[in-house]
Amino acid sequence: MAATRLELNLMRLLSRCEALAAERRDPEEWRLEKYVAALEDMLRELKKQSSKPAPELLNEYSRKVDFLKGLLEAEKLSSSTEKALANQFLAPGRTPTTAKERTPATKTVHLQTKARCTGQMRSELLGTVCRHLTPIFLGVEAKGLTSDEKQSAVELDAVLQHHQDMQEKLAEEMLSLARSLKNNTLAAQNVIKQDNQTLSHSLRMADQNFEKLKDESDRLEQHAKKSVNWLLWIMLIVVCFIFISMILFIRIFPKLK
């Protein structure tokens, strides 16, 4: 079925939004958010039309719009760790939007965003350590340290190291949690897929059994009709025999006077 005008406009705007999402944008950039809101309105109108696309195509459109919306919400988060965790749960599109794309643009945007968030998270961790260690190094270069100052520097170094270890441990736990949630989601999808396959097989077997039962019922009905016909003929023969026998009996044995 040919695409309607509304669907063509939706595809053009969706392709434009994917291109904007792939670019580095200023924090004050407002076009992508407005475009995504317009995409949601167009998608709702498209679902209401009588000549709407196939359900699989509508689900793909919804998946891409939800991905762009989630991407915008993740960018509004303050921490790079929260951004990285939010990006782990985004689901990009499965098929290209236009014929020119070899791989879905949303999948490319997803990979770029994950790499960018990971880089920001590493930069923040390294920057925090550098900000705490720079005054110590400058103090050491400026003058020699007394025993008390050395002790304080050692304690500060230990505190900073503990702080860095805690940040790395927290980041690793969050990444491990994200991977665990992703694995659980994939496992649940596999279980649901297997259940759907089992249900489909059961439905096919039920249809086959119903067809067989119908055939057997037809055969039994035909057999019952044949049995009734034979019984009717036998009864007619018996009646005729009795009738002829009575006539012969009356002829042979006349009425007594």
Short mmCIF file of C-alpha atoms in Angstrom, two decimals:
data_model
loop_
_atom_site.label_atom_id
_atom_site.label_comp_id
_atom_site.label_asym_id
_atom_site.label_seq_id
_atom_site.Cartn_x
_atom_site.Cartn_y
_atom_site.Cartn_z
CA MET A 1 0.00 0.00 0.00
CA ALA A 2 1.33 3.44 -0.97
CA ALA A 3 2.36 5.77 1.86
CA THR A 4 0.00 8.63 2.64
CA ARG A 5 1.04 12.28 2.69
CA LEU A 6 1.07 12.28 6.50
CA GLU A 7 3.33 9.22 6.60
CA LEU A 8 5.76 10.79 4.11
CA ASN A 9 5.93 13.96 6.22
CA LEU A 10 6.51 11.83 9.31
CA MET A 11 9.39 9.98 7.62
CA ARG A 12 11.00 13.25 6.45
CA LEU A 13 10.75 14.85 9.90
CA LEU A 14 12.00 11.66 11.56
CA SER A 15 15.04 11.59 9.27
CA ARG A 16 15.71 15.26 10.07
CA CYS A 17 15.48 14.57 13.82
CA GLU A 18 17.91 11.66 13.54
CA ALA A 19 20.38 13.90 11.72
CA LEU A 20 20.08 16.59 14.42
CA ALA A 21 20.52 14.01 17.18
CA ALA A 22 23.76 12.80 15.58
CA GLU A 23 25.23 16.33 15.66
CA ARG A 24 26.81 18.05 18.63
CA ARG A 25 24.22 20.57 19.80
CA ASP A 26 24.38 23.61 22.02
CA PRO A 27 22.54 23.38 25.37
CA GLU A 28 20.20 26.12 24.15
CA GLU A 29 19.28 24.23 20.97
CA TRP A 30 15.48 23.96 20.88
CA ARG A 31 14.67 22.62 17.43
CA LEU A 32 15.07 18.92 18.17
CA GLU A 33 12.71 19.05 21.15
CA LYS A 34 10.05 20.86 19.08
CA TYR A 35 10.51 18.43 16.20
CA VAL A 36 10.08 15.41 18.49
CA ALA A 37 6.88 16.90 19.92
CA ALA A 38 5.61 17.38 16.36
CA LEU A 39 6.55 13.76 15.58
CA GLU A 40 4.43 12.55 18.50
CA ASP A 41 1.42 14.52 17.24
CA MET A 42 1.86 13.22 13.68
CA LEU A 43 2.21 9.64 14.93
CA ARG A 44 -1.03 9.92 16.91
CA GLU A 45 -2.82 11.27 13.83
CA LEU A 46 -1.36 8.50 11.68
CA LYS A 47 -2.67 5.81 14.06
CA LYS A 48 -6.18 7.28 13.80
CA GLN A 49 -6.32 7.17 10.00
CA SER A 50 -8.28 4.44 8.24
CA SER A 51 -5.49 3.88 5.70
CA LYS A 52 -2.76 3.55 8.32
CA PRO A 53 0.44 1.52 7.71
CA ALA A 54 1.02 -2.03 8.87
CA PRO A 55 1.26 -2.60 12.64
CA GLU A 56 4.95 -3.56 12.37
CA LEU A 57 5.76 -0.26 10.66
CA LEU A 58 3.75 1.73 13.22
CA ASN A 59 5.62 -0.01 16.03
CA GLU A 60 8.94 0.90 14.37
CA TYR A 61 7.89 4.56 14.10
CA SER A 62 6.85 4.56 17.77
CA ARG A 63 10.15 2.92 18.76
CA LYS A 64 12.19 5.62 17.01
CA VAL A 65 10.10 8.49 18.42
CA ASP A 66 10.38 7.04 21.94
CA PHE A 67 14.15 6.71 21.46
CA LEU A 68 14.50 10.38 20.48
CA LYS A 69 12.28 11.44 23.37
CA GLY A 70 14.31 9.37 25.84
CA LEU A 71 17.53 10.78 24.38
CA LEU A 72 16.34 14.33 25.09
CA GLU A 73 15.33 13.40 28.63
CA ALA A 74 18.72 11.78 29.25
CA GLU A 75 20.56 14.91 28.07
CA LYS A 76 18.70 16.99 30.69
CA LEU A 77 20.21 14.94 33.54
CA SER A 78 22.92 16.68 35.54
CA SER A 79 25.38 13.84 36.13
CA SER A 80 27.25 12.06 33.37
CA THR A 81 26.81 8.79 35.30
CA GLU A 82 23.03 9.24 35.23
CA LYS A 83 23.21 10.04 31.51
CA ALA A 84 25.22 6.87 30.82
CA LEU A 85 22.78 4.75 32.83
CA ALA A 86 19.76 6.30 31.10
CA ASN A 87 21.32 5.68 27.68
CA GLN A 88 21.72 1.98 28.53
CA PHE A 89 17.93 1.60 28.60
CA LEU A 90 17.25 3.37 25.29
CA ALA A 91 16.08 1.12 22.46
CA PRO A 92 17.01 2.40 18.95
CA GLY A 93 15.13 1.52 15.78
CA ARG A 94 15.65 -1.78 14.00
CA THR A 95 15.22 -0.67 10.37
CA PRO A 96 16.57 2.33 8.41
CA THR A 97 14.24 5.30 8.01
CA THR A 98 15.28 6.07 4.44
CA ALA A 99 16.57 3.93 1.61
CA LYS A 100 19.96 5.69 1.71
CA GLU A 101 20.77 4.36 5.19
CA ARG A 102 22.66 1.10 5.48
CA THR A 103 22.22 0.88 9.25
CA PRO A 104 19.48 2.58 11.31
CA ALA A 105 20.45 6.15 12.16
CA THR A 106 19.04 5.79 15.68
CA LYS A 107 21.44 2.90 16.33
CA THR A 108 24.38 5.06 15.24
CA VAL A 109 23.16 7.92 17.46
CA HIS A 110 22.84 5.48 20.36
CA LEU A 111 26.44 4.30 20.00
CA GLN A 112 27.73 7.89 19.69
CA THR A 113 25.79 8.98 22.77
CA LYS A 114 27.04 6.04 24.84
CA ALA A 115 30.64 6.79 23.87
CA ARG A 116 30.18 10.49 24.64
CA CYS A 117 28.67 9.78 28.08
CA THR A 118 31.42 7.32 28.91
CA GLY A 119 34.08 9.88 27.94
CA GLN A 120 32.40 12.57 30.05
CA MET A 121 32.23 10.24 33.03
CA ARG A 122 35.94 9.42 32.76
CA SER A 123 36.83 13.09 32.36
CA GLU A 124 34.85 13.99 35.47
CA LEU A 125 36.59 11.30 37.51
CA LEU A 126 40.06 12.30 36.29
CA GLY A 127 39.27 15.99 36.71
CA THR A 128 38.21 15.49 40.32
CA VAL A 129 41.46 13.72 41.15
CA CYS A 130 43.56 16.33 39.37
CA ARG A 131 41.83 19.21 41.19
CA HIS A 132 42.60 17.63 44.56
CA LEU A 133 46.20 16.64 43.79
CA THR A 134 47.35 19.84 42.03
CA PRO A 135 47.57 21.98 45.23
CA ILE A 136 49.66 19.29 46.90
CA PHE A 137 52.16 19.13 44.05
CA LEU A 138 52.39 22.92 43.88
CA GLY A 139 53.01 23.09 47.60
CA VAL A 140 55.76 20.51 47.35
CA GLU A 141 57.49 22.42 44.58
CA ALA A 142 57.25 25.75 46.38
CA LYS A 143 58.85 24.70 49.65
CA GLY A 144 59.95 21.77 51.65
CA LEU A 145 57.36 20.23 53.97
CA THR A 146 57.68 19.82 57.71
CA SER A 147 56.84 16.54 59.41
CA ASP A 148 53.30 17.72 60.31
CA GLU A 149 52.71 18.97 56.79
CA LYS A 150 54.00 15.70 55.37
CA GLN A 151 51.63 13.82 57.64
CA SER A 152 48.72 16.01 56.52
CA ALA A 153 49.68 15.52 52.87
CA VAL A 154 49.77 11.77 53.37
CA GLU A 155 46.36 11.80 55.07
CA LEU A 156 44.93 14.01 52.31
CA ASP A 157 46.39 11.70 49.69
CA ALA A 158 44.78 8.72 51.42
CA VAL A 159 41.42 10.50 51.57
CA LEU A 160 41.63 11.41 47.89
CA GLN A 161 42.60 7.85 46.98
CA HIS A 162 39.68 6.51 49.01
CA HIS A 163 37.36 9.00 47.29
CA GLN A 164 38.64 7.96 43.87
CA ASP A 165 38.24 4.28 44.75
CA MET A 166 34.69 4.88 45.91
CA GLN A 167 33.83 6.70 42.67
CA GLU A 168 35.32 3.93 40.55
CA LYS A 169 33.51 1.29 42.60
CA LEU A 170 30.23 3.18 42.26
CA ALA A 171 30.70 3.53 38.50
CA GLU A 172 31.50 -0.17 38.19
CA GLU A 173 28.45 -1.12 40.27
CA MET A 174 26.18 1.06 38.15
CA LEU A 175 27.57 -0.40 34.93
CA SER A 176 27.24 -3.91 36.36
CA LEU A 177 23.64 -3.14 37.34
CA ALA A 178 22.92 -1.85 33.86
CA ARG A 179 24.44 -4.97 32.28
CA SER A 180 22.48 -7.18 34.68
CA LEU A 181 19.22 -5.41 33.84
CA LYS A 182 20.00 -5.71 30.14
CA ASN A 183 20.72 -9.45 30.48
CA ASN A 184 17.52 -9.94 32.48
CA THR A 185 15.56 -8.07 29.83
CA LEU A 186 17.05 -10.22 27.07
CA ALA A 187 16.33 -13.38 29.06
CA ALA A 188 12.73 -12.27 29.59
CA GLN A 189 12.40 -11.56 25.87
CA ASN A 190 13.71 -15.04 25.06
CA VAL A 191 11.27 -16.63 27.51
CA ILE A 192 8.37 -14.66 26.04
CA LYS A 193 9.50 -15.61 22.53
CA GLN A 194 9.62 -19.30 23.48
CA ASP A 195 6.19 -19.04 25.10
CA ASN A 196 4.81 -17.43 21.95
CA GLN A 197 6.29 -20.22 19.84
CA THR A 198 4.80 -22.87 22.16
CA LEU A 199 1.43 -21.13 22.05
CA SER A 200 1.55 -20.93 18.26
CA HIS A 201 2.42 -24.63 18.06
CA SER A 202 -0.47 -25.47 20.42
CA LEU A 203 -2.86 -23.40 18.31
CA ARG A 204 -1.71 -25.20 15.15
CA MET A 205 -2.17 -28.58 16.82
CA ALA A 206 -5.63 -27.54 18.03
CA ASP A 207 -6.60 -26.50 14.50
CA GLN A 208 -5.34 -29.81 13.11
CA ASN A 209 -7.22 -31.79 15.77
CA PHE A 210 -10.36 -29.79 15.05
CA GLU A 211 -10.09 -30.57 11.33
CA LYS A 212 -9.55 -34.26 12.08
CA LEU A 213 -12.51 -34.28 14.48
CA LYS A 214 -14.67 -32.64 11.85
CA ASP A 215 -13.68 -35.25 9.26
CA GLU A 216 -14.40 -38.09 11.66
CA SER A 217 -17.78 -36.56 12.54
CA ASP A 218 -18.69 -36.39 8.85
CA ARG A 219 -17.66 -40.02 8.36
CA LEU A 220 -19.64 -41.10 11.41
CA GLU A 221 -22.69 -39.21 10.18
CA GLN A 222 -22.45 -40.88 6.78
CA HIS A 223 -22.04 -44.26 8.43
CA ALA A 224 -25.09 -43.62 10.63
CA LYS A 225 -27.15 -42.69 7.56
CA LYS A 226 -26.08 -45.89 5.83
CA SER A 227 -27.03 -47.94 8.90
CA VAL A 228 -30.48 -46.32 9.02
CA ASN A 229 -31.04 -47.06 5.34
CA TRP A 230 -30.18 -50.76 5.75
CA LEU A 231 -32.43 -51.02 8.81
CA LEU A 232 -35.30 -49.46 6.87
CA TRP A 233 -34.91 -51.94 4.01
CA ILE A 234 -34.76 -54.87 6.40
CA MET A 235 -37.97 -53.70 8.10
CA LEU A 236 -39.72 -53.33 4.74
CA ILE A 237 -38.64 -56.84 3.74
CA VAL A 238 -39.91 -58.26 7.05
CA VAL A 239 -43.27 -56.49 6.68
CA CYS A 240 -43.65 -57.71 3.12
CA PHE A 241 -42.77 -61.26 4.20
CA ILE A 242 -45.33 -61.17 7.01
CA PHE A 243 -47.97 -59.78 4.65
CA ILE A 244 -47.38 -62.50 2.05
CA SER A 245 -47.30 -65.16 4.77
CA MET A 246 -50.69 -64.01 6.08
CA ILE A 247 -52.23 -64.15 2.62
CA LEU A 248 -50.87 -67.65 2.08
CA PHE A 249 -52.12 -68.70 5.50
CA ILE A 250 -55.62 -67.41 4.75
CA ARG A 251 -55.62 -69.21 1.35
CA ILE A 252 -54.43 -72.50 2.78
CA PHE A 253 -56.64 -72.51 5.84
CA PRO A 254 -60.07 -71.18 4.91
CA LYS A 255 -62.43 -69.76 7.49
CA LEU A 256 -64.23 -72.38 9.55
CA LYS A 257 -68.03 -72.50 9.24
#
